[in-house]
Structures are given as structure tokens and as C-alpha cells.
Short mmCIF file of C-alpha atoms in Angstrom, two decimals:
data_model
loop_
_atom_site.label_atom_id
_atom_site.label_comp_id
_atom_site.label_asym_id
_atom_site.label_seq_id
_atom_site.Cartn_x
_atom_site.Cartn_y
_atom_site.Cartn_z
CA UNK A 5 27.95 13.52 10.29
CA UNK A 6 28.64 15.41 7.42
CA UNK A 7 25.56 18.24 6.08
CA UNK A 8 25.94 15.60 2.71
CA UNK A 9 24.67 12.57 4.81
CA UNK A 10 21.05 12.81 5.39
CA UNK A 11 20.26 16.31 4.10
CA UNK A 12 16.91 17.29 5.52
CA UNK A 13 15.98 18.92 2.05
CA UNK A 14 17.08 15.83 0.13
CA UNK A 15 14.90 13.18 2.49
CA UNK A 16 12.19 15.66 1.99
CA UNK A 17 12.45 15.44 -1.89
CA UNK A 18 13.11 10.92 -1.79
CA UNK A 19 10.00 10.44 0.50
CA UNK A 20 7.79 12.85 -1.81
CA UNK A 21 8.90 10.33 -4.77
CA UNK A 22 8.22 7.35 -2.42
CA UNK A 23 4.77 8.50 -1.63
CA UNK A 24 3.79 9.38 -5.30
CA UNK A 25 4.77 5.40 -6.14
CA UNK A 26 2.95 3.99 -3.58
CA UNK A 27 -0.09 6.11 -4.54
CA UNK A 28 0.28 4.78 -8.32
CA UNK A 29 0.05 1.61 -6.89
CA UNK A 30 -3.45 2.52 -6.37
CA UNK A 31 -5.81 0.90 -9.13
CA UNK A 32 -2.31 0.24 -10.50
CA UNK A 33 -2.40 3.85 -12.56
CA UNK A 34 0.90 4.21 -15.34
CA UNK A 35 0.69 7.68 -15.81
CA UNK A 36 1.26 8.13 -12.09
CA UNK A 37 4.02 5.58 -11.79
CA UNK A 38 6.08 6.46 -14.49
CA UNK A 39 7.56 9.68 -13.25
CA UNK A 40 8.94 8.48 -10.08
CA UNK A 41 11.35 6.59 -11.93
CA UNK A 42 14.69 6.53 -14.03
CA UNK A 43 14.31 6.55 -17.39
CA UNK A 44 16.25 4.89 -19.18
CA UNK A 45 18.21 2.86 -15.96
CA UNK A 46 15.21 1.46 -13.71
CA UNK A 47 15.40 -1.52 -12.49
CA UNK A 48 12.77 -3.83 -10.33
CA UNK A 49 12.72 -7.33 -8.71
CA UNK A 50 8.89 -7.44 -8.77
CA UNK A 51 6.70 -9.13 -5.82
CA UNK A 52 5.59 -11.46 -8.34
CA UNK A 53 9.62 -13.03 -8.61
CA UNK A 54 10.02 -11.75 -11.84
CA UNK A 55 12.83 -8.89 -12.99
CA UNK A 56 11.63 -5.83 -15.01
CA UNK A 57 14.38 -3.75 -16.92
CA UNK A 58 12.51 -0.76 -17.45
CA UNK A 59 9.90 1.86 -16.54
CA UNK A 60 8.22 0.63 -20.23
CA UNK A 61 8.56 -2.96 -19.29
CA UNK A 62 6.74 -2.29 -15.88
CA UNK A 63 3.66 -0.43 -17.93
CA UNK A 64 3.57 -3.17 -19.66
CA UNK A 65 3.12 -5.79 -16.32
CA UNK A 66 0.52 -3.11 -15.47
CA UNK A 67 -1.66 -3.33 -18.80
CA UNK A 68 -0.86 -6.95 -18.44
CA UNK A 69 -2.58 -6.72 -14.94
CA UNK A 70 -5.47 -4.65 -15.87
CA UNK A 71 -5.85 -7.28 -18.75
CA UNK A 72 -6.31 -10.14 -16.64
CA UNK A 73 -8.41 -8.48 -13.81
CA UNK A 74 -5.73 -7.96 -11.27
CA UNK A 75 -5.97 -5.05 -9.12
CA UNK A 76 -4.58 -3.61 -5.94
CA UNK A 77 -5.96 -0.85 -3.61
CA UNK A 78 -6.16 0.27 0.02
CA UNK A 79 -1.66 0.79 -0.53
CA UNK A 80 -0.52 1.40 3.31
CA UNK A 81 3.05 2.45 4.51
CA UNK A 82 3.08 -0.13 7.47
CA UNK A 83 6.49 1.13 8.89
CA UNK A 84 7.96 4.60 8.10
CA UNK A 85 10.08 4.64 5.55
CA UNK A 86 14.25 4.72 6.37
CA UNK A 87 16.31 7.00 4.19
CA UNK A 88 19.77 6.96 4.51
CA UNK A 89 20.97 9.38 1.71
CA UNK A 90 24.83 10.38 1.28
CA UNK A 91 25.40 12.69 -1.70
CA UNK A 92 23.70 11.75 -4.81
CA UNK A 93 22.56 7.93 -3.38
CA UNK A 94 19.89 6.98 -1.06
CA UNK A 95 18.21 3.87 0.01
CA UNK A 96 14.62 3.45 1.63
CA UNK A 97 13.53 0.74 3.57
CA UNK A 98 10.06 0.03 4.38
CA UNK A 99 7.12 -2.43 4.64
CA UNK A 100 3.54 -1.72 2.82
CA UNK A 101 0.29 -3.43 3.04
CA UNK A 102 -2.20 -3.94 -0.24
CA UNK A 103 -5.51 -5.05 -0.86
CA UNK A 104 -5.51 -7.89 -3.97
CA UNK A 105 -7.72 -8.50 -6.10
CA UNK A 106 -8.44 -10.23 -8.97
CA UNK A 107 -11.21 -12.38 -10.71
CA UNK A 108 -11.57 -15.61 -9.09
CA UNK A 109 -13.96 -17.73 -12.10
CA UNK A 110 -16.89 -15.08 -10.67
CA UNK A 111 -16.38 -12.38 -13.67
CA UNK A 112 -15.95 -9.28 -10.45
CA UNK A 113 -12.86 -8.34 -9.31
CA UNK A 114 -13.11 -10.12 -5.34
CA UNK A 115 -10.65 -8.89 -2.69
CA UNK A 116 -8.70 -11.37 -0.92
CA UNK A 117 -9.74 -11.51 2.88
CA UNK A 118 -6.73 -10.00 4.62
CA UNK A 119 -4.04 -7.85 2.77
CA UNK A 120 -0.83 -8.69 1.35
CA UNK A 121 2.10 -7.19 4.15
CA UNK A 122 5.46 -6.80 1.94
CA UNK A 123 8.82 -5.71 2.42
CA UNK A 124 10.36 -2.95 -0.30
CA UNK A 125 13.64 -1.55 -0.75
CA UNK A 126 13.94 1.34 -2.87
CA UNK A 127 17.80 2.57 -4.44
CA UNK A 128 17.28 6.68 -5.15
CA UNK A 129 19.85 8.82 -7.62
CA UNK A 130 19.83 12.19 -8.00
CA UNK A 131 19.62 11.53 -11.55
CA UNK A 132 16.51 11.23 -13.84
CA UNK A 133 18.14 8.78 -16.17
CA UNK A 134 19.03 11.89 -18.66
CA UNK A 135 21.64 13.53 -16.16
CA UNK A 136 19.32 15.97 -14.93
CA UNK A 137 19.59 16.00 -10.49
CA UNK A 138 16.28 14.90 -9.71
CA UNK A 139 15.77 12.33 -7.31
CA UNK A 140 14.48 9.24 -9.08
CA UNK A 141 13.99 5.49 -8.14
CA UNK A 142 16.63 3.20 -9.94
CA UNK A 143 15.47 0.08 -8.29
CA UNK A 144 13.17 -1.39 -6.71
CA UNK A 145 12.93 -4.71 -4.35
CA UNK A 146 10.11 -5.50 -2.94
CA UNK A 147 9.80 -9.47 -1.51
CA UNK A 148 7.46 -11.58 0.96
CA UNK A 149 7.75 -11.76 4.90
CA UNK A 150 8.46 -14.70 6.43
CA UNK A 151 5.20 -16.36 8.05
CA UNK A 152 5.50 -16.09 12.35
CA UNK A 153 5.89 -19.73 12.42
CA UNK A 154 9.09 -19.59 10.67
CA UNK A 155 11.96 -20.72 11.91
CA UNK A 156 14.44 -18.06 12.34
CA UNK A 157 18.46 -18.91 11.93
CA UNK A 158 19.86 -17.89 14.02
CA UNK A 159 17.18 -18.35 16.84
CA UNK A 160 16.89 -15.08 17.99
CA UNK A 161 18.41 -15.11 21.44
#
């Protein structure tokens, strides 16, 4: 394996970025979100199904959320994060828990009982977006687990 693939510095530096996004998530706070990202060139597929083609477009969902009373909190790392990183690319794979919650016709923000378990995918470039090397987030996946009593295809053997 080559000292490019999997530098110990340059994990170091992605999971430091990963960790200051999932805190953001946290009362769902813009001015700690935005610099973990590309900017201009980020790109999400959102939990909620829907595509967001910038950092601005994602303060936006945010105010948007704030707006209408949704909230998250309580933002876990379920599984450690997997970097692979091979020059100036990296991937992380991981799953993370969060507490929802949201105004249910009572005028309070209520949580929902049990928290929302996710899967998220996260494409790193040493690149801010304005050529400078910083590690930054260019995408971002993050999409629902399949429920235990789903069938699996193949059947796992």
C-alpha cells in the first residue's frame, strides 16, 4: 500500500470534518455546518429524498426546518466511520442515530419515541471549492435502513 493510500495525517484531518458535521447537526446550527463543506461544488441526497446543490441551498432546508418546528438532537456515530482516502479523494462510510422532533398540532417541539438509525456516505476532496487543499465534503448521501423484517435478495446464506 502506497504512503498516498490511507495517510494517517489525512484520515486524521477527514474524520475532524466528519465530526464537526455531525455536531452541526445538533439543533441543526448553519454557521457550524457550512464550513465542512465545498463551496461552490457540494452536493447532497438529503434523508428527506430530496437533492440539494449547494451549501446555500442546504441553509436554506435548515431555516426552512427551524421555520416549521423541526429539530434534531442527541446526533450519535453508531458505527465508526470508514475512510478509505487515496491522494486527494476519500470516502466515509458510516451509520448515525438522531433524535426528531418536531411539532405534532401540540405548539412544543415533541421527540419521537425511539431515534431515527441512518446510513451516510460522505465523498471528501482536498479542495475547498476555491482550489485551496483543504479537506472538504463534496457530497453527501445519507438514506434509510431496511426494517429487520425485510427480505434480503439474495437471502443471505
Amino acid at each position: 500500500m502506497s504512503d498516498a493510500v490511507n495517510n494517517p495525517d489525512d484520515i486524521k484531518e477527514i474524520l475532524a470534518v466528519h465530526h464537526s458535521w455531525l455536531e452541526s447537526n445538533n439543533d441543526l446550527v448553519e454557521s457550524k455546518m457550512y464550513p465542512n463543506f465545498a463551496n461552490p461544488g457540494y452536493l447532497q441526497f438529503n434523508l428527506n429524498g430530496h437533492q440539494y446543490d449547494s451549501v446555500d441551498e442546504k441553509v436554506k432546508l435548515w431555516e426552512g426546518l427551524h421555520e416549521i418546528g423541526f429539530n434534531l438532537s442527541d446526533m450519535k456515530i453508531v458505527e465508526e466511520p470508514k475512510v478509505h482516502a487515496e491522494g486527494d479523494l476519500a470516502y466515509l462510510t458510516t451509520y448515525w442515530s438522531a433524535q426528531v422532533s418536531g411539532d405534532k398540532g401540540t405548539g412544543v417541539l415533541e421527540p419521537d419515541p425511539e431515534p431515527l438509525v441512518f446510513r451516510v456516505t460522505e465523498v471528501y476532496r482536498r479542495d475547498d471549492g476555491k482550489g485551496n487543499p483543504v479537506w472538504k465534503i463534496w457530497h453527501f448521501h445519507a438514506s434509510p435502513i431496511a426494517s429487520p423484517d425485510t427480505p434480503r435478495f439474495p437471502q443471505d446464506a
